[in-house]
CSV table of C-alpha atoms in Angstrom, one decimal:
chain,number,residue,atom,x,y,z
A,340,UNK,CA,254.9,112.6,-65.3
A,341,UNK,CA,254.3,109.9,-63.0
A,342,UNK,CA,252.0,110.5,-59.9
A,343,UNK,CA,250.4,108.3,-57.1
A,344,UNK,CA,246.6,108.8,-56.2
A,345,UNK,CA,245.1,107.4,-53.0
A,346,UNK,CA,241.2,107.3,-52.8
A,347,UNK,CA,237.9,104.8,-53.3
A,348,UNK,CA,236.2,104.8,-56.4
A,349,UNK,CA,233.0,103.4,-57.8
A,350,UNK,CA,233.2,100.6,-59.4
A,351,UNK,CA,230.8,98.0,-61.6
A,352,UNK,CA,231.0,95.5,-60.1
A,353,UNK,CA,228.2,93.6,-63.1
A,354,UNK,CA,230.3,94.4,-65.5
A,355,UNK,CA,227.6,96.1,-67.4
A,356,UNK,CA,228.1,99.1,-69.7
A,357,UNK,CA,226.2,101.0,-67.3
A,358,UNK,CA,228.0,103.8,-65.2
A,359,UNK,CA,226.8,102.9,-61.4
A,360,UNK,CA,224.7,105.6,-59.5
A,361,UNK,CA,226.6,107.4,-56.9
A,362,UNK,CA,226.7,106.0,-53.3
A,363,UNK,CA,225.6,109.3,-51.2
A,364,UNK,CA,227.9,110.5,-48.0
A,365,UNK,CA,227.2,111.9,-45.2
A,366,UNK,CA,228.2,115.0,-44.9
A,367,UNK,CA,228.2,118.7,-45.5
A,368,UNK,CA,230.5,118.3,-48.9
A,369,UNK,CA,229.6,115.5,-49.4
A,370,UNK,CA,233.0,114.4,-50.9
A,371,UNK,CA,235.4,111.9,-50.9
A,372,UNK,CA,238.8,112.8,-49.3
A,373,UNK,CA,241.6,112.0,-51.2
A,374,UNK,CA,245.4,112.4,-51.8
A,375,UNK,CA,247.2,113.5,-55.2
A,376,UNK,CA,251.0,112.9,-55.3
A,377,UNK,CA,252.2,114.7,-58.8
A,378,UNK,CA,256.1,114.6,-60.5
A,379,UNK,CA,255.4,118.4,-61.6
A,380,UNK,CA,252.8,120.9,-63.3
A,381,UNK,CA,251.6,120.5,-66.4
A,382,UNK,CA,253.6,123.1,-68.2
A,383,UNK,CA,257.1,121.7,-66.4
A,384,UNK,CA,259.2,118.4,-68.2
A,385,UNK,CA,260.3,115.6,-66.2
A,386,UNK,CA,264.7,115.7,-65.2
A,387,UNK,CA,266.9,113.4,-67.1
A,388,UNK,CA,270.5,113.0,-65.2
A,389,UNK,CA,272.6,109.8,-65.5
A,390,UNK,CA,273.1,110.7,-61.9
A,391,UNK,CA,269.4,110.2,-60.8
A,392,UNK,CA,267.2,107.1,-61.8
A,393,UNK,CA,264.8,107.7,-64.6
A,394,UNK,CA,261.9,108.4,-62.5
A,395,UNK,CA,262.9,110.8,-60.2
A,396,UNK,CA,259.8,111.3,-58.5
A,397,UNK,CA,258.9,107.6,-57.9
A,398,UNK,CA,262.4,106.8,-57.1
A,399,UNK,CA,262.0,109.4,-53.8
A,400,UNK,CA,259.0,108.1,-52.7
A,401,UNK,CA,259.9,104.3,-52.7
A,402,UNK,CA,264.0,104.5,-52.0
A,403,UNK,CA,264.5,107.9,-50.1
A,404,UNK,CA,267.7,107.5,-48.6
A,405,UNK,CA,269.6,106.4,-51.5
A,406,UNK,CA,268.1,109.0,-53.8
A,407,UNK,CA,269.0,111.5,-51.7
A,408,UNK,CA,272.7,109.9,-51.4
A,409,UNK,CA,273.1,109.6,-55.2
A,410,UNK,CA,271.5,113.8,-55.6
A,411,UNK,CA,273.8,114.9,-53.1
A,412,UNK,CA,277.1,113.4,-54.2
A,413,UNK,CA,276.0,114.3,-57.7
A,414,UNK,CA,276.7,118.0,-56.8
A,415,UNK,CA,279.3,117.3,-53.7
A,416,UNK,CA,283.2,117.2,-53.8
A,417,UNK,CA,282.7,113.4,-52.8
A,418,UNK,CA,282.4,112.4,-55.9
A,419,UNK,CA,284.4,114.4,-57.9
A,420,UNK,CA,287.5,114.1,-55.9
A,421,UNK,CA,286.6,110.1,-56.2
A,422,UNK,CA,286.1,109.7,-52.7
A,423,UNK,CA,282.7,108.0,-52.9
A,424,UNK,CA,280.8,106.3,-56.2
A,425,UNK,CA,277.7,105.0,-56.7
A,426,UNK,CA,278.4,101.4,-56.7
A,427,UNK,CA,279.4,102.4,-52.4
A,428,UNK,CA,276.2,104.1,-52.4
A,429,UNK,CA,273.8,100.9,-53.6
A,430,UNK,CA,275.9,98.8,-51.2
A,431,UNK,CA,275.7,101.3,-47.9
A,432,UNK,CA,275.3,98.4,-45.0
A,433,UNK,CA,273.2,98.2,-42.5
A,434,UNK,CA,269.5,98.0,-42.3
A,435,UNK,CA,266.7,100.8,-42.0
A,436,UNK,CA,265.6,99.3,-38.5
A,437,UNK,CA,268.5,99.4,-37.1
A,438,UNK,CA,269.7,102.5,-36.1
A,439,UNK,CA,273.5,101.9,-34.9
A,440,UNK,CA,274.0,101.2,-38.7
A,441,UNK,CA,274.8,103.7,-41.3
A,442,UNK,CA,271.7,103.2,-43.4
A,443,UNK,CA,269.6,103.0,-40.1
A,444,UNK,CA,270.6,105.6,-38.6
A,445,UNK,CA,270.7,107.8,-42.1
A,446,UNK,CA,266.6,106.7,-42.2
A,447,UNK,CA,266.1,107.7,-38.7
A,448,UNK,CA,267.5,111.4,-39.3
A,449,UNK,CA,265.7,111.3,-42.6
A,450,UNK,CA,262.3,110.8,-40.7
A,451,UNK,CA,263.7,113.4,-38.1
A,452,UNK,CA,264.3,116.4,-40.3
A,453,UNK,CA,261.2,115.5,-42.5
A,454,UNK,CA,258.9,115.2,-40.2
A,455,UNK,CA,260.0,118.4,-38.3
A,456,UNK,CA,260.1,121.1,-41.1
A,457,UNK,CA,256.7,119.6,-41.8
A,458,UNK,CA,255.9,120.6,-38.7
A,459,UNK,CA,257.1,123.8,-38.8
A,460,UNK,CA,255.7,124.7,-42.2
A,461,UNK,CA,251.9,123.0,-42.1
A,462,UNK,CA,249.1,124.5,-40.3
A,463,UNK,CA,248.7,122.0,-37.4
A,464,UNK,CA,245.5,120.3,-38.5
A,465,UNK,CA,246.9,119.4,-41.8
A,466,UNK,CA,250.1,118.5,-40.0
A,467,UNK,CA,247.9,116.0,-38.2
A,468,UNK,CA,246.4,114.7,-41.1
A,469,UNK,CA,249.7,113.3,-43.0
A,470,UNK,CA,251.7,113.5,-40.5
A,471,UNK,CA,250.2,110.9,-37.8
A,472,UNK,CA,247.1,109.3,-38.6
A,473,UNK,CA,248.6,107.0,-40.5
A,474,UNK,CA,251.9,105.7,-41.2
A,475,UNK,CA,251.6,104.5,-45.0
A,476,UNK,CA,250.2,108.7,-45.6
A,477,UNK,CA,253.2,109.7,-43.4
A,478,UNK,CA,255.5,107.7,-45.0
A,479,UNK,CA,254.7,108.8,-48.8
A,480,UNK,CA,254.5,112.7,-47.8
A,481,UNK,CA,258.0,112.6,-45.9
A,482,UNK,CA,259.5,111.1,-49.2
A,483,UNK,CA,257.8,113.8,-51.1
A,484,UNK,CA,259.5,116.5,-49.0
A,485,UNK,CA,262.6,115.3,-50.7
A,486,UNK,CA,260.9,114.9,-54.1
A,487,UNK,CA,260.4,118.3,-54.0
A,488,UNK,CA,263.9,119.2,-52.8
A,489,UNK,CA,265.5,117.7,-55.9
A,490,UNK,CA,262.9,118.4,-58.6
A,491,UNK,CA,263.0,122.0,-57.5
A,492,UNK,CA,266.8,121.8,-58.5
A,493,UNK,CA,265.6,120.9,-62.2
A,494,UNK,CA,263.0,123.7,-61.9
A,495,UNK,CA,260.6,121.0,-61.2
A,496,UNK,CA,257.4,121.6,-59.0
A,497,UNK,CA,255.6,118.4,-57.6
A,498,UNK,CA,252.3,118.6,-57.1
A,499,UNK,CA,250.1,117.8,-53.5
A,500,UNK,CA,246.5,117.6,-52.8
A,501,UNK,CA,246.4,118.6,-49.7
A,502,UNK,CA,248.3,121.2,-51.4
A,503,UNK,CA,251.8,121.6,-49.3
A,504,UNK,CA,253.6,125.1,-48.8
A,505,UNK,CA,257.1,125.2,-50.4
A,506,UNK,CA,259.5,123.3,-48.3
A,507,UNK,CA,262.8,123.1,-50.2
A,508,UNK,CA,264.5,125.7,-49.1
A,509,UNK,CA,263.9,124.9,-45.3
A,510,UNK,CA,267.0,125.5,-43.6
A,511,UNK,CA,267.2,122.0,-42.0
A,512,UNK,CA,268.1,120.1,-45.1
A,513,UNK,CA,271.5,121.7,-44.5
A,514,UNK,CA,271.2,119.5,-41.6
A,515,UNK,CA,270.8,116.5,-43.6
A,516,UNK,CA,273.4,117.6,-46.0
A,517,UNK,CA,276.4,117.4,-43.5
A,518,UNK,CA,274.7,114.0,-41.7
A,519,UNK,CA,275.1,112.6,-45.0
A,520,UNK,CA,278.6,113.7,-45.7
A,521,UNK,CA,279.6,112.4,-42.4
A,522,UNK,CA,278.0,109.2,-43.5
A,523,UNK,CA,279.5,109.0,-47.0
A,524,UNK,CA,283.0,110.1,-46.0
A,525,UNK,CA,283.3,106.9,-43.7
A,526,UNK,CA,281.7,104.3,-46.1
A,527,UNK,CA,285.0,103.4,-48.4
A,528,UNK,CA,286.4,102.1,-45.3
A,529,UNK,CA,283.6,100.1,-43.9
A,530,UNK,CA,283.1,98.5,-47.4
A,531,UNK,CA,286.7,97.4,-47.3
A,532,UNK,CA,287.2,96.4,-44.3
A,533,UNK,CA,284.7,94.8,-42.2
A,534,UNK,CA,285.9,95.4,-38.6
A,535,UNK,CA,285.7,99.2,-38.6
A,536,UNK,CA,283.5,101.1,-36.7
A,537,UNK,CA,280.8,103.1,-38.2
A,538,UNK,CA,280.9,106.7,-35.9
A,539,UNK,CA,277.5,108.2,-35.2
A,540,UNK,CA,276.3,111.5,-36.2
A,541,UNK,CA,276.3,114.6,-34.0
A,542,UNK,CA,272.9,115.8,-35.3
A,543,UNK,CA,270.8,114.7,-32.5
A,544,UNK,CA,273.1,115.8,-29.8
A,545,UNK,CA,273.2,119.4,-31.3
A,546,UNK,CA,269.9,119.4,-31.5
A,547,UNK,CA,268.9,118.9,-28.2
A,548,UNK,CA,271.7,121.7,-27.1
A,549,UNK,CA,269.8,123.6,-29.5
A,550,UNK,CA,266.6,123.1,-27.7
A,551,UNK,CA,268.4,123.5,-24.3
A,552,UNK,CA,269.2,126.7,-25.6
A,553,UNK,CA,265.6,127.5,-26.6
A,554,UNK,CA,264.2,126.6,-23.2
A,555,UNK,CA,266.9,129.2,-21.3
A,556,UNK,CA,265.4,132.4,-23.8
A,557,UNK,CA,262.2,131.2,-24.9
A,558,UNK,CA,258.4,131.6,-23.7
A,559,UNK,CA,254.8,131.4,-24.9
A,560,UNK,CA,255.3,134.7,-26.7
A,561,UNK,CA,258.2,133.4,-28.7
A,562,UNK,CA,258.3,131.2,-31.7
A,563,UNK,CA,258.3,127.3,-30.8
A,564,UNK,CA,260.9,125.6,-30.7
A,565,UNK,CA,261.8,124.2,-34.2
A,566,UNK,CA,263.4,121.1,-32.8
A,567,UNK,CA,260.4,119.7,-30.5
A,568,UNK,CA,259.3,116.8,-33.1
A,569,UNK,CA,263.7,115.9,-33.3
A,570,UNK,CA,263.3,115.7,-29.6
A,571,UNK,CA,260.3,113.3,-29.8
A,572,UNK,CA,262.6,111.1,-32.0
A,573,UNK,CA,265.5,111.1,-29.7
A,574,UNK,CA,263.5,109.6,-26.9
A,575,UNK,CA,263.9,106.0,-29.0
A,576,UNK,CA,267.2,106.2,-28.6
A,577,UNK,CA,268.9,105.0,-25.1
A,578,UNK,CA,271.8,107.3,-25.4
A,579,UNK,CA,270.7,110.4,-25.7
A,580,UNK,CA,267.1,109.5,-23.9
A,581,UNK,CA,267.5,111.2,-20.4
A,582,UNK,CA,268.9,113.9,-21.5
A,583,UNK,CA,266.0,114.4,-23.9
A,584,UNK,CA,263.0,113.6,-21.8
A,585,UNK,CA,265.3,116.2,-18.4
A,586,UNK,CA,264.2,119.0,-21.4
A,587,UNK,CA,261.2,117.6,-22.8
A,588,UNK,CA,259.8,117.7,-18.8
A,589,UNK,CA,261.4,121.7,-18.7
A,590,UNK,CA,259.5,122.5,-21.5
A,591,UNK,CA,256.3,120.9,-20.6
A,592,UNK,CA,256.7,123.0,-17.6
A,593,UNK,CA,256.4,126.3,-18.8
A,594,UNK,CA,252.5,126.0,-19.2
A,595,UNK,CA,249.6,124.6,-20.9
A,596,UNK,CA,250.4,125.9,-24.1
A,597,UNK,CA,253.6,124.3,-24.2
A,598,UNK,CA,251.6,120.8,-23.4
A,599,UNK,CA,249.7,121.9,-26.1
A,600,UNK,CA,252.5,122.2,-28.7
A,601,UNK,CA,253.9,118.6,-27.5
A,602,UNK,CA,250.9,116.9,-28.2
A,603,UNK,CA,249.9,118.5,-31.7
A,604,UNK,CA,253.8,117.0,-32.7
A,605,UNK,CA,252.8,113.7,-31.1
A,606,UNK,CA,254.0,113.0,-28.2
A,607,UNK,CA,251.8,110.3,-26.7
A,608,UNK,CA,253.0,107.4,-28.6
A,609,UNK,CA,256.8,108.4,-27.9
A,610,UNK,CA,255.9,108.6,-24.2
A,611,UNK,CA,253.6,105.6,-24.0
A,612,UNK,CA,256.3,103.3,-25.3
A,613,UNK,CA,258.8,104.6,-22.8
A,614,UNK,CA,256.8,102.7,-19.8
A,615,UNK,CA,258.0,99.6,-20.8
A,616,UNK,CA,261.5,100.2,-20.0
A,617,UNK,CA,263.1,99.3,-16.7
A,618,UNK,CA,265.4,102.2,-16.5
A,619,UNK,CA,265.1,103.4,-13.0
A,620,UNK,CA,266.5,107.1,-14.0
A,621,UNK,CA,264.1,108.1,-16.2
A,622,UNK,CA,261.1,107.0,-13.8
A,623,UNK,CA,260.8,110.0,-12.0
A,624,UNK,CA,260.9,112.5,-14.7
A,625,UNK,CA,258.6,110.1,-17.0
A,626,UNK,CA,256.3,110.0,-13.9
A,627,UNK,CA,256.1,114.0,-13.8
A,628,UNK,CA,256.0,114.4,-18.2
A,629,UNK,CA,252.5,112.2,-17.7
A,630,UNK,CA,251.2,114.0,-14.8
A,631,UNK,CA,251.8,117.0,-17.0
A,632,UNK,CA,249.8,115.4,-20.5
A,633,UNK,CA,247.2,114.5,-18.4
A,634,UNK,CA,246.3,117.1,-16.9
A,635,UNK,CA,245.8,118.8,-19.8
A,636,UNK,CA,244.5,115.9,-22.2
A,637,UNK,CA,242.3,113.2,-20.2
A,638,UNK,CA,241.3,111.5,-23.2
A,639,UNK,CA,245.1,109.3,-23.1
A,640,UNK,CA,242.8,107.0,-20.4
A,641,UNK,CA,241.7,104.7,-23.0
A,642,UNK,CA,245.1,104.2,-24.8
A,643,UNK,CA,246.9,104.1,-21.6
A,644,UNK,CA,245.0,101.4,-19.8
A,645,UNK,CA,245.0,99.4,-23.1
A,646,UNK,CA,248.9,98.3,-22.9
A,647,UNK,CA,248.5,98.0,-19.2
A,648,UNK,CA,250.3,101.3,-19.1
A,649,UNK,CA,248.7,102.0,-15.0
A,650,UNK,CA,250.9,99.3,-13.6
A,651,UNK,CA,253.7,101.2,-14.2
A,652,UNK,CA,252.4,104.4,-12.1
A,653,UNK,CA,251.3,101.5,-9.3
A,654,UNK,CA,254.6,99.5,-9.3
A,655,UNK,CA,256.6,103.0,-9.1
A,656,UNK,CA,254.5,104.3,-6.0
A,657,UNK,CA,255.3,100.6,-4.6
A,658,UNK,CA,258.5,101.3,-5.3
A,659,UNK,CA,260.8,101.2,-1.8
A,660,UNK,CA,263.6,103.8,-2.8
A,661,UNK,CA,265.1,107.1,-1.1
A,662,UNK,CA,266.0,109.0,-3.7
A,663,UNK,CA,261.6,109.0,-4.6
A,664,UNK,CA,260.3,112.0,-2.5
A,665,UNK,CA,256.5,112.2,-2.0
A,666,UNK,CA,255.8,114.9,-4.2
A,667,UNK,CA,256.9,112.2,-7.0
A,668,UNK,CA,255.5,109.8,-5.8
A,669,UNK,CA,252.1,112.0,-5.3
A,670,UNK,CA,252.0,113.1,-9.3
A,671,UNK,CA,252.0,109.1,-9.7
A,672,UNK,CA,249.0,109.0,-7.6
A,673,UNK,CA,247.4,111.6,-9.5
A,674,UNK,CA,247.9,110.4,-13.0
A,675,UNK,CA,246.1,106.7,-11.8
A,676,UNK,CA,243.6,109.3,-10.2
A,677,UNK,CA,242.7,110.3,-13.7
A,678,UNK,CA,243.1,106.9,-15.1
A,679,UNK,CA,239.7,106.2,-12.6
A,680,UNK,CA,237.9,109.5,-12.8
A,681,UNK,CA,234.4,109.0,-15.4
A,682,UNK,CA,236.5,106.1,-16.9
A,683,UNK,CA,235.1,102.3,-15.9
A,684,UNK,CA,238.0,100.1,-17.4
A,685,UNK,CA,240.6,102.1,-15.4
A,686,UNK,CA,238.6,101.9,-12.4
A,687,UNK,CA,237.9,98.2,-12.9
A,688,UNK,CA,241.8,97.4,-14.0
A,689,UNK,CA,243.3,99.9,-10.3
A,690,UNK,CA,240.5,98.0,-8.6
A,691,UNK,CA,242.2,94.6,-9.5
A,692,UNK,CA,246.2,95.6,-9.1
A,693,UNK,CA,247.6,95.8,-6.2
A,694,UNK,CA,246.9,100.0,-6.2
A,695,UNK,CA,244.6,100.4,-2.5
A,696,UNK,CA,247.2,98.0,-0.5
A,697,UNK,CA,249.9,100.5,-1.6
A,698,UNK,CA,247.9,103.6,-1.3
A,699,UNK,CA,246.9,102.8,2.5
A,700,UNK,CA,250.8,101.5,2.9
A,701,UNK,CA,251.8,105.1,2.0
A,702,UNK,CA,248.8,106.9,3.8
A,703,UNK,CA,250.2,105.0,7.1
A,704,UNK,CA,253.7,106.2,6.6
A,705,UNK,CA,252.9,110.1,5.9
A,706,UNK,CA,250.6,109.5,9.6
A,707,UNK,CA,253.9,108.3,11.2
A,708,UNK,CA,256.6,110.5,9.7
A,709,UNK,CA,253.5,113.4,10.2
A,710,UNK,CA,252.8,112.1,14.2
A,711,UNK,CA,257.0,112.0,14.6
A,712,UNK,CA,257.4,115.7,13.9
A,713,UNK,CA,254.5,116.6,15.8
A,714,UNK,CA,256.6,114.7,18.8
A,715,UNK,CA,259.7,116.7,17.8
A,716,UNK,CA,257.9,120.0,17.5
A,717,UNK,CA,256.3,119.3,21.0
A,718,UNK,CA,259.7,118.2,22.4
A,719,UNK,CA,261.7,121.3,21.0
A,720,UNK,CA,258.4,123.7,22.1
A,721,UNK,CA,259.0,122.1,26.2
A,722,UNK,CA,262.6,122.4,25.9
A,723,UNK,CA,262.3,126.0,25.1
A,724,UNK,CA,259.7,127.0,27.7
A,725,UNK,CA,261.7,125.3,30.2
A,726,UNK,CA,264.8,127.7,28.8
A,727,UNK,CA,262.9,130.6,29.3
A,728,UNK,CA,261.6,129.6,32.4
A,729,UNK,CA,265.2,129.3,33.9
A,730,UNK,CA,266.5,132.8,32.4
A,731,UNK,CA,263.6,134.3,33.8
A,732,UNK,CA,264.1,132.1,37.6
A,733,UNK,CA,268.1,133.7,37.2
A,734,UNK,CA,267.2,136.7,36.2
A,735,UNK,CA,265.0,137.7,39.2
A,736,UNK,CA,267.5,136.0,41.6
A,737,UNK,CA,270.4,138.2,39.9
A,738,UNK,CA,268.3,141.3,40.7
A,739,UNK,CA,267.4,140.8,43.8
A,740,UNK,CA,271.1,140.0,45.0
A,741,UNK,CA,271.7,143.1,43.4
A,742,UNK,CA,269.1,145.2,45.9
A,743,UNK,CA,269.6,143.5,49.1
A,744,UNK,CA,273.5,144.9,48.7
A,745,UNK,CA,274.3,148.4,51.0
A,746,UNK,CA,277.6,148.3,50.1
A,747,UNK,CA,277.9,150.7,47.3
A,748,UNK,CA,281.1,149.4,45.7
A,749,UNK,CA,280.2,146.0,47.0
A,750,UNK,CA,276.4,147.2,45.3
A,751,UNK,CA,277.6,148.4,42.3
A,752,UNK,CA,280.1,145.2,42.1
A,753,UNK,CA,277.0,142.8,42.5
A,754,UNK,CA,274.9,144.8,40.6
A,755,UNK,CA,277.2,144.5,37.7
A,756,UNK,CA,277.7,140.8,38.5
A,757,UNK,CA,274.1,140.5,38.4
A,758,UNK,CA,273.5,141.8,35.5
A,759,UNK,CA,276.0,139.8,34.1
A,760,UNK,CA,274.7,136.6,35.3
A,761,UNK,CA,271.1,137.8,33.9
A,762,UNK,CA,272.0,138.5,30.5
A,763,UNK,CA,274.3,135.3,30.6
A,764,UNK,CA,270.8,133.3,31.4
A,765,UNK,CA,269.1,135.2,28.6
A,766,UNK,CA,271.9,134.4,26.6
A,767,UNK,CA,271.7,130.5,27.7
């Protein structure tokens, strides 16, 4: 069966017969690392469909999307009721990097469901390792998720080193299953006419109310939430992006370890691209998501001073608007505290922006607004006293009426009038 290997080897480079010593490496192992892609075991046959290209396994690894197509309509009503063929399959439209088209957007929940049930299934450090260290690696073992899927169907079982737990059966691929029906269904109209409108898919919106759901019920002491890396993935797209970073901040708020779990998916780069946008709704809860990262994980200075990512946190505390209360605009101030603390190139890049001019612009404004109450409090606190000084004033001039009566209906009418007029100037 056909298999891919990725690794360094020694090679001659005289040409001689010779087999070159062995380069030593450091290292406890001393070993090279490398990564094994196999079709199947040895003891297993390669498929042969008319349905599927010849080689399967290569096939999924270099053109998932329509492999995947072509496997599920194979055994879906589609085709046999005639609805969809192959030839509408090779000619889906759109492109892979554009994600309002069908083939875009079918890649971007391919790379969705992928990469979370790999997240869900790997032990985190492996997860780290294929997952997001390097996008060719990540790439090649998202495709061989779906290798496995459709060899296991043949009773196929491709092979991993790193060796991979079983994945086929992970109860999101049903997910994938009805995004690609919804896709298929609509594609004998837009190949036939070219001014119909492609619909979108519902998965990413029903899996953020998913995760809104996970957040109302679930806690440190409960599984994680299964949908955290889908989450990460919605943030690239502008309609659903407020909505997802409003539950990505709720989550981050429930504690260290849920900061944790968002930056073993990956969060950083997801959130580190968001500061170049001008949207003025999501500032405010970006501003409190990286007040959160950081104060867990201080080593995001580097990469966040790289793009120029602090001008963002000094132009939003610059930033002349009502609806920003101090307390936001305070976590802004902390996260370009930490940008600055043990870190020279932060210090050196807030030391040349316009950060201290706005700082002290603030500082001057709290004093104000802070010497105003004072002014109110000592206004309200004079008003008062001078309240109770008048009660009291009526209240001894009430009683003493009252005695110097001899009358005793006149006193008892002027008592009670007295008393009247002293709990009237209590009351007042």
């Amino acid at each position: 069966g056909g298999g891919v290997g990725v690794g360094s080897n020694s090679s001659n480079p005289g040409g001689g017969s010779a087999s070159p010593s062995p380069t030593p490496i450091p290292g406890a192992d001393a070993v090279r690392e490398v990564i094994v892609l196999g079709a199947c075991q040895a003891h297993e046959l390669l498929p042969q469909s008319p349905d599927l290209p010849a080689d399967v396994f290569t096939a999924c690894l270099t053109t998932p999307i329509k492999v995947a197509l072509r496997w599920f309509c194979s055994r879906s009503l589609l085709r046999h009721e005639g609805i969809v063929v192959k030839d509408h399959i090779d000619r889906i439209p759109g492109r892979q990097t554009d994600r309002k088209t069908p083939l875009g957007e079918l890649n971007w929940v391919f790379t969705a469901i992928t990469d979370t049930i790999a997240w869900n299934c790997l032990p985190r450090a492996l997860f780290q390792k294929l997952f997001r260290q390097d996008l060719l690696v990540a790439s090649l073992f998202r495709n061989f998720l779906l290798a496995e899927r459709i060899l296991a169907s043949f009773n196929c079982t491709p092979v991993s080193y790193p060796r991979l737990p079983p994945t086929h059966s992970h109860p999101l691929w049903q997910a994938w299953d009805l995004a690609a029906e919804k896709c298929l269904l609509q594609l004998p109209a837009l190949l036939s006419d070219s001014n119909a409108e492609f619909t979108p898919s519902s998965f990413f919106s029903e899996q953020l109310t998913a995760f809104e759901l996970w957040l109302g019920h679930g806690g440190r002491d409960k599984r994680p939430p299964e949908q955290l890396p889908i989450v990460l993935q919605v943030l690239l797209s502008q309609v659903h992006r407020l909505r997802a970073l409003v539950l990505l901040g709720r989550f981050l708020d429930m504690g260290s370890w849920a900061i944790d779990l968002a930056l073993s998916v990956g969060i950083f780069p997801y959130v580190l691209k968001l500061l170049q946008t001008t949207s003025s709704d999501l500032k405010s809860t970006l501003v409190f998501i990286w007040c959160k990262i950081l104060t867990l994980d201080r080593s995001c200075q580097a990469d966040l001073v790289k793009d120029n990512g602090h001008l963002y946190f000094v132009k939003y505390l610059d930033t002349i608007d009502g609806q920003i209360d101090f307390f936001s605009r305070a976590q802004a101030a902390f996260v370009l505290a930490i940008i600055c603390d043990g870190h020279p190139k932060g210090q050196a890049l807030c030391a040349a922006s316009p950060l201290l001019p706005v700082l002290l612009k603030w500082l001057r404004s709290l004093i104000q607004l802070q010497q105003q109450q004072q002014q109110s409090m000592l206004v309200a606190s004079n008003a008062a006293a001078a309240a109770a000084t008048a009660a009291a004033a009526a209240a001894a001039a009430a009683s003493a009426a009252a005695g110097a009566s001899n009358n005793s209906n006149s006193g008892n009418d002027a008592s009670n009038g007295a008393a009247a007029a002293a709990a009237a100037a209590a009351a007042a």
